[in-house]
Short mmCIF file of C-alpha atoms in Angstrom, two decimals:
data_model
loop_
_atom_site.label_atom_id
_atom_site.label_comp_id
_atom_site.label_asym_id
_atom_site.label_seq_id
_atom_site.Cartn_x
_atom_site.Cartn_y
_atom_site.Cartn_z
CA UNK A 1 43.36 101.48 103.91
CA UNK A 2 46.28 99.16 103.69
CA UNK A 3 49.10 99.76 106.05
CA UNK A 4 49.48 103.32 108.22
CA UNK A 5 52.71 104.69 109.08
CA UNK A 6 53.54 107.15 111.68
CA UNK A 7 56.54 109.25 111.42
CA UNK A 8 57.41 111.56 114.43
CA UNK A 9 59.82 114.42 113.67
CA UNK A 10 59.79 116.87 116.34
CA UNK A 11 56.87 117.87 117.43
CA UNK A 12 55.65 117.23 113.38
CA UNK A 13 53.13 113.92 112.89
CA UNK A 14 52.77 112.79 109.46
CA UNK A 15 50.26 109.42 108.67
CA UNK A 16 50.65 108.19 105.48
CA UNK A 17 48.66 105.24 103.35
CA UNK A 18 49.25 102.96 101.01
CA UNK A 19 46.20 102.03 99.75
CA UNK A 20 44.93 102.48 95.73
CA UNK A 21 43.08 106.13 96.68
CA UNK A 22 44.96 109.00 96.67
CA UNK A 23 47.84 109.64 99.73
CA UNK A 24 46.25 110.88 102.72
CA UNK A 25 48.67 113.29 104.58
CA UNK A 26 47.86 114.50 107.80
CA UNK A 27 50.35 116.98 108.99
CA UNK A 28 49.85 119.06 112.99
CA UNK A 29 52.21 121.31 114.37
CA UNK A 30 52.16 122.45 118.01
CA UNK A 31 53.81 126.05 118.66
CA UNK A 32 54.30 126.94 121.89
CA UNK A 33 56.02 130.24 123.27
CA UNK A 34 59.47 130.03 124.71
CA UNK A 35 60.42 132.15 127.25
CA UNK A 36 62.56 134.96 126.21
CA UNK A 37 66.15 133.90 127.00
CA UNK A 38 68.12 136.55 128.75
CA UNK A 39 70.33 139.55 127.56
CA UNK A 40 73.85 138.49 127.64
CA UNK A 41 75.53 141.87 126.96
CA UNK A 42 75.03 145.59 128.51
CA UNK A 43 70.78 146.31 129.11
CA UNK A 44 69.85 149.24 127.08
CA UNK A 45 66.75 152.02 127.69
CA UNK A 46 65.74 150.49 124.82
CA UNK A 47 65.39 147.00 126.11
CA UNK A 48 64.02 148.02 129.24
CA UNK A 49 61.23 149.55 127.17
CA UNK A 50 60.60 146.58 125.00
CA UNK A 51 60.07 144.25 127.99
CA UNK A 52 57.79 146.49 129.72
CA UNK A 53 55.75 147.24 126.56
CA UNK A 54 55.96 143.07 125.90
CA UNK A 55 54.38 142.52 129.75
CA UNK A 56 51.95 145.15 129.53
CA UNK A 57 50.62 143.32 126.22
CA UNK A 58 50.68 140.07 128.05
CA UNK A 59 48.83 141.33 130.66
CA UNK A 60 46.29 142.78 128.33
CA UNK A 61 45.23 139.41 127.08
CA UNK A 62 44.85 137.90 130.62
CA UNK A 63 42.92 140.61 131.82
CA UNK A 64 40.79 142.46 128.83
CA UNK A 65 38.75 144.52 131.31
CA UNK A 66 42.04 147.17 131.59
CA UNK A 67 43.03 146.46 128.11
CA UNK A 68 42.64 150.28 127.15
CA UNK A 69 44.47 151.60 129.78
CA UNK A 70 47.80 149.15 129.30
CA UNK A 71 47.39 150.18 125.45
CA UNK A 72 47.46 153.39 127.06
CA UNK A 73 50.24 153.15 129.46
CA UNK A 74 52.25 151.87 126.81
CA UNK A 75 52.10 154.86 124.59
CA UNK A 76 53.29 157.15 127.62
CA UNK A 77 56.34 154.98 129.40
CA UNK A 78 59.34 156.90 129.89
CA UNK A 79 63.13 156.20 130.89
CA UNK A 80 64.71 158.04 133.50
CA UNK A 81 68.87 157.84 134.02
CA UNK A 82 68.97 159.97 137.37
CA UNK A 83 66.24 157.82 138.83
CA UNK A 84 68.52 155.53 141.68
CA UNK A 85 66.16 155.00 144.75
CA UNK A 86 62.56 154.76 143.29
CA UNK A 87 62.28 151.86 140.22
CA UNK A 88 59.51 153.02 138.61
CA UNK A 89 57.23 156.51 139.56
CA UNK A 90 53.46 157.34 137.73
CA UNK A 91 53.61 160.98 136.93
CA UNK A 92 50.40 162.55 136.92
CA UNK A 93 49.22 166.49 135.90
CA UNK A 94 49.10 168.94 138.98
CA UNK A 95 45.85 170.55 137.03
CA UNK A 96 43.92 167.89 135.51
CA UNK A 97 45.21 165.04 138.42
CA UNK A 98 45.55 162.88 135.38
CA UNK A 99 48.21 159.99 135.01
CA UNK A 100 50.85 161.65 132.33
CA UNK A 101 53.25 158.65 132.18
CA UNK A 102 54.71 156.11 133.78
CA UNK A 103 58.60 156.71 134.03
CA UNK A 104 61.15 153.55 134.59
CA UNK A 105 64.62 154.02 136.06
CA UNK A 106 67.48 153.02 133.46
CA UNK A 107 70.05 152.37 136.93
CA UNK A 108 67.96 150.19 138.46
CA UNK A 109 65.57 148.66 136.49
CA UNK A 110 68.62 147.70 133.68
CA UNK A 111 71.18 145.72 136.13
CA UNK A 112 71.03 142.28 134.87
CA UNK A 113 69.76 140.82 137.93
CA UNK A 114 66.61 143.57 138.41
CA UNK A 115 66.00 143.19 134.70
CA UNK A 116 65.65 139.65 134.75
CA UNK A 117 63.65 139.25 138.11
CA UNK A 118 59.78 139.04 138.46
CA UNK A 119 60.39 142.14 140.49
CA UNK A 120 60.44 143.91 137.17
CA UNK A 121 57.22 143.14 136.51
CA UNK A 122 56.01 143.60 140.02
CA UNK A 123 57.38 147.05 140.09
CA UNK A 124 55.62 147.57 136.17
CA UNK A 125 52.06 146.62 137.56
CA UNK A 126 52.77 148.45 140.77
CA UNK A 127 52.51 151.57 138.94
CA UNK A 128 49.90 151.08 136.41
CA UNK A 129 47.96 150.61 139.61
CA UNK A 130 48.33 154.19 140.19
CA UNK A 131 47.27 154.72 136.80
CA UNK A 132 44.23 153.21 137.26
CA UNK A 133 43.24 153.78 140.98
CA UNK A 134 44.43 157.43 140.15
CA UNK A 135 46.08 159.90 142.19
CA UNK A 136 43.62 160.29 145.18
CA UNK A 137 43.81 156.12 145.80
CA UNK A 138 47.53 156.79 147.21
CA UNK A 139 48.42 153.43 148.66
CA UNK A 140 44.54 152.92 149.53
CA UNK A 141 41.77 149.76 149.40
CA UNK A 142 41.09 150.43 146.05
CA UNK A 143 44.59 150.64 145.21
CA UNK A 144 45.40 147.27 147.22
CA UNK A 145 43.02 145.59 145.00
CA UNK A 146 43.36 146.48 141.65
CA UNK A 147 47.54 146.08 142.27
CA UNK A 148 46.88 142.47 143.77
CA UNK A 149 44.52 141.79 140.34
CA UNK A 150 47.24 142.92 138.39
CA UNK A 151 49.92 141.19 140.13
CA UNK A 152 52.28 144.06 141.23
CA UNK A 153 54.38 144.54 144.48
CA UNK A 154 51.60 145.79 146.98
CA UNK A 155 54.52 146.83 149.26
CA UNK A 156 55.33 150.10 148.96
CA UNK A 157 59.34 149.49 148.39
CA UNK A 158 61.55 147.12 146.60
CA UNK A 159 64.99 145.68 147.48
CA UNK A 160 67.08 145.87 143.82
CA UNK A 161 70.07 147.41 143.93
CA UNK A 162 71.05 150.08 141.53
CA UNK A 163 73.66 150.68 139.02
CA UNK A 164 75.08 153.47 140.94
CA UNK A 165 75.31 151.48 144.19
CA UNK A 166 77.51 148.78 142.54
CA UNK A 167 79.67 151.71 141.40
CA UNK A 168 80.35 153.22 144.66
CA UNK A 169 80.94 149.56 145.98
CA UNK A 170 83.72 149.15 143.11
CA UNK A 171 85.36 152.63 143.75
CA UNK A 172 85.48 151.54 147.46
CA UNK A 173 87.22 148.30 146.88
CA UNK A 174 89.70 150.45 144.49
CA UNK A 175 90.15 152.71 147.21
CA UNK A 176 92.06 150.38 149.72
CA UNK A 177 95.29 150.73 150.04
CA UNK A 178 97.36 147.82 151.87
CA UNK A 179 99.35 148.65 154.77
CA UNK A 180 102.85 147.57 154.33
CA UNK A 181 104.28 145.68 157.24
CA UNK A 182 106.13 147.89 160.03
CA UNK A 183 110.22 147.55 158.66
CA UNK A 184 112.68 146.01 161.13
CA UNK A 185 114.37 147.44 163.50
CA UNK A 186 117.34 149.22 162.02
CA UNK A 187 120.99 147.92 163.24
CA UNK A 188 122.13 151.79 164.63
CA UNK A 189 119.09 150.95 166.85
CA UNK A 190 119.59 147.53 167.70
CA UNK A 191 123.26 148.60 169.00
CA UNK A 192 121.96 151.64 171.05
CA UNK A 193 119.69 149.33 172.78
CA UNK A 194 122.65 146.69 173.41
CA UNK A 195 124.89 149.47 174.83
CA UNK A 196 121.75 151.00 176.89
CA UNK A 197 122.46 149.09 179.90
CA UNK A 198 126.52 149.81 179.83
CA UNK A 199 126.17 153.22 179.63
CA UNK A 200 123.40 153.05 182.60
CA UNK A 201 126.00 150.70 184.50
CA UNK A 202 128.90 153.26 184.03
CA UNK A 203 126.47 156.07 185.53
CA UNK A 204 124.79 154.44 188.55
CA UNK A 205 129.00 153.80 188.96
CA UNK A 206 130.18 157.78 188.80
CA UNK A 207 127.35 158.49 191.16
CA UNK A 208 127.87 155.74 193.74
CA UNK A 209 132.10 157.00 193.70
CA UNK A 210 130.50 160.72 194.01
#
């Protein structure tokens, strides 16, 4: 086979001979998925959407069994901008006791800090928990277990701040006013206090002659 050269470029391998047959080239490429990087300008409904619908897909692939239901869960997600205490809430029908959607909240779940925390997904796969255990489960066993399986936030609260918090904290900080220092004395007052104890001399005077 005469002599074999290796050439590395990249993560590209490419052996080449020089013998009298025909070139052999040999060429392997190894993709591998980068984390997506994260959003440098303002979060969007639209992004939040996209990420949620890109870990429910994810999540599909790990765990096949509840494939369906994240297909389904995807279809029905909803974005909610007067949504500030609860992240995420599973609406289901008063009639049928059916899950109806699963609605995300656009002021908490888009500050840049929430959005790029593994609470986001925690707060994602507590809800489709409640899609799956249904709406009698509550917070119950069966609940417990198919939210650990999933990987969600068992707990039943979360600690991200919202959007309209860090408003109120910045109208707060506008609101303070500094306190000018108290002014000096004026000099009328300065002389009434130096000609206080004259005056007070001249009277204890009049009333001792009296």
């Amino acid at each position: 086979w005469g002599r074999i050269s290796r050439i590395m470029a990249g993560r590209r391998r490419v052996v080449q001979s020089d013998s009298d047959d025909d070139d052999v080239v040999v060429v392997t490429k190894t993709i591998r998925k980068s984390p997506p990087k994260p959003l440098n300008r303002k979060i969007e409904a639209s992004d939040v959407l996209a990420k949620a619908r890109r870990l429910l897909t994810e999540k599909a692939e790990k765990l096949p069994e509840h494939r369906q239901a994240f297909n389904r869960i995807s279809q029905r997600l909803e974005t909610s901008s007067r949504m500030s205490s609860s992240a995420a809430k599973t609406v289901f029908d008063t009639a049928s006791r059916q899950p109806r959607c699963i609605r995300l909240s656009i002021p908490i779940l888009s500050v840049p800090t929430n959005f790029n925390s593994s609470d986001f997904e925690g707060v994602l796969f507590h809800e489709c928990a409640h899609w799956i255990a249904g709406l009698d489960a509550q917070h119950g066993a069966r609940w417990r277990q198919i939210c650990s399986q999933l990987g969600g936030i068992v707990s039943c609260g979360h600690s991200m701040v919202s959007q309209n918090d860090l408003d109120d904290d910045e109208e707060e900080e506008e609101e303070i006013e500094e306190v000018a220092p108290p002014s000096p004395p004026s000099r009328r007052r300065k002389r009434a206090r130096q000609s206080l104890p004259a005056a007070a001399h001249d009277l204890i005077s009049q009333i001792i002659q009296f």
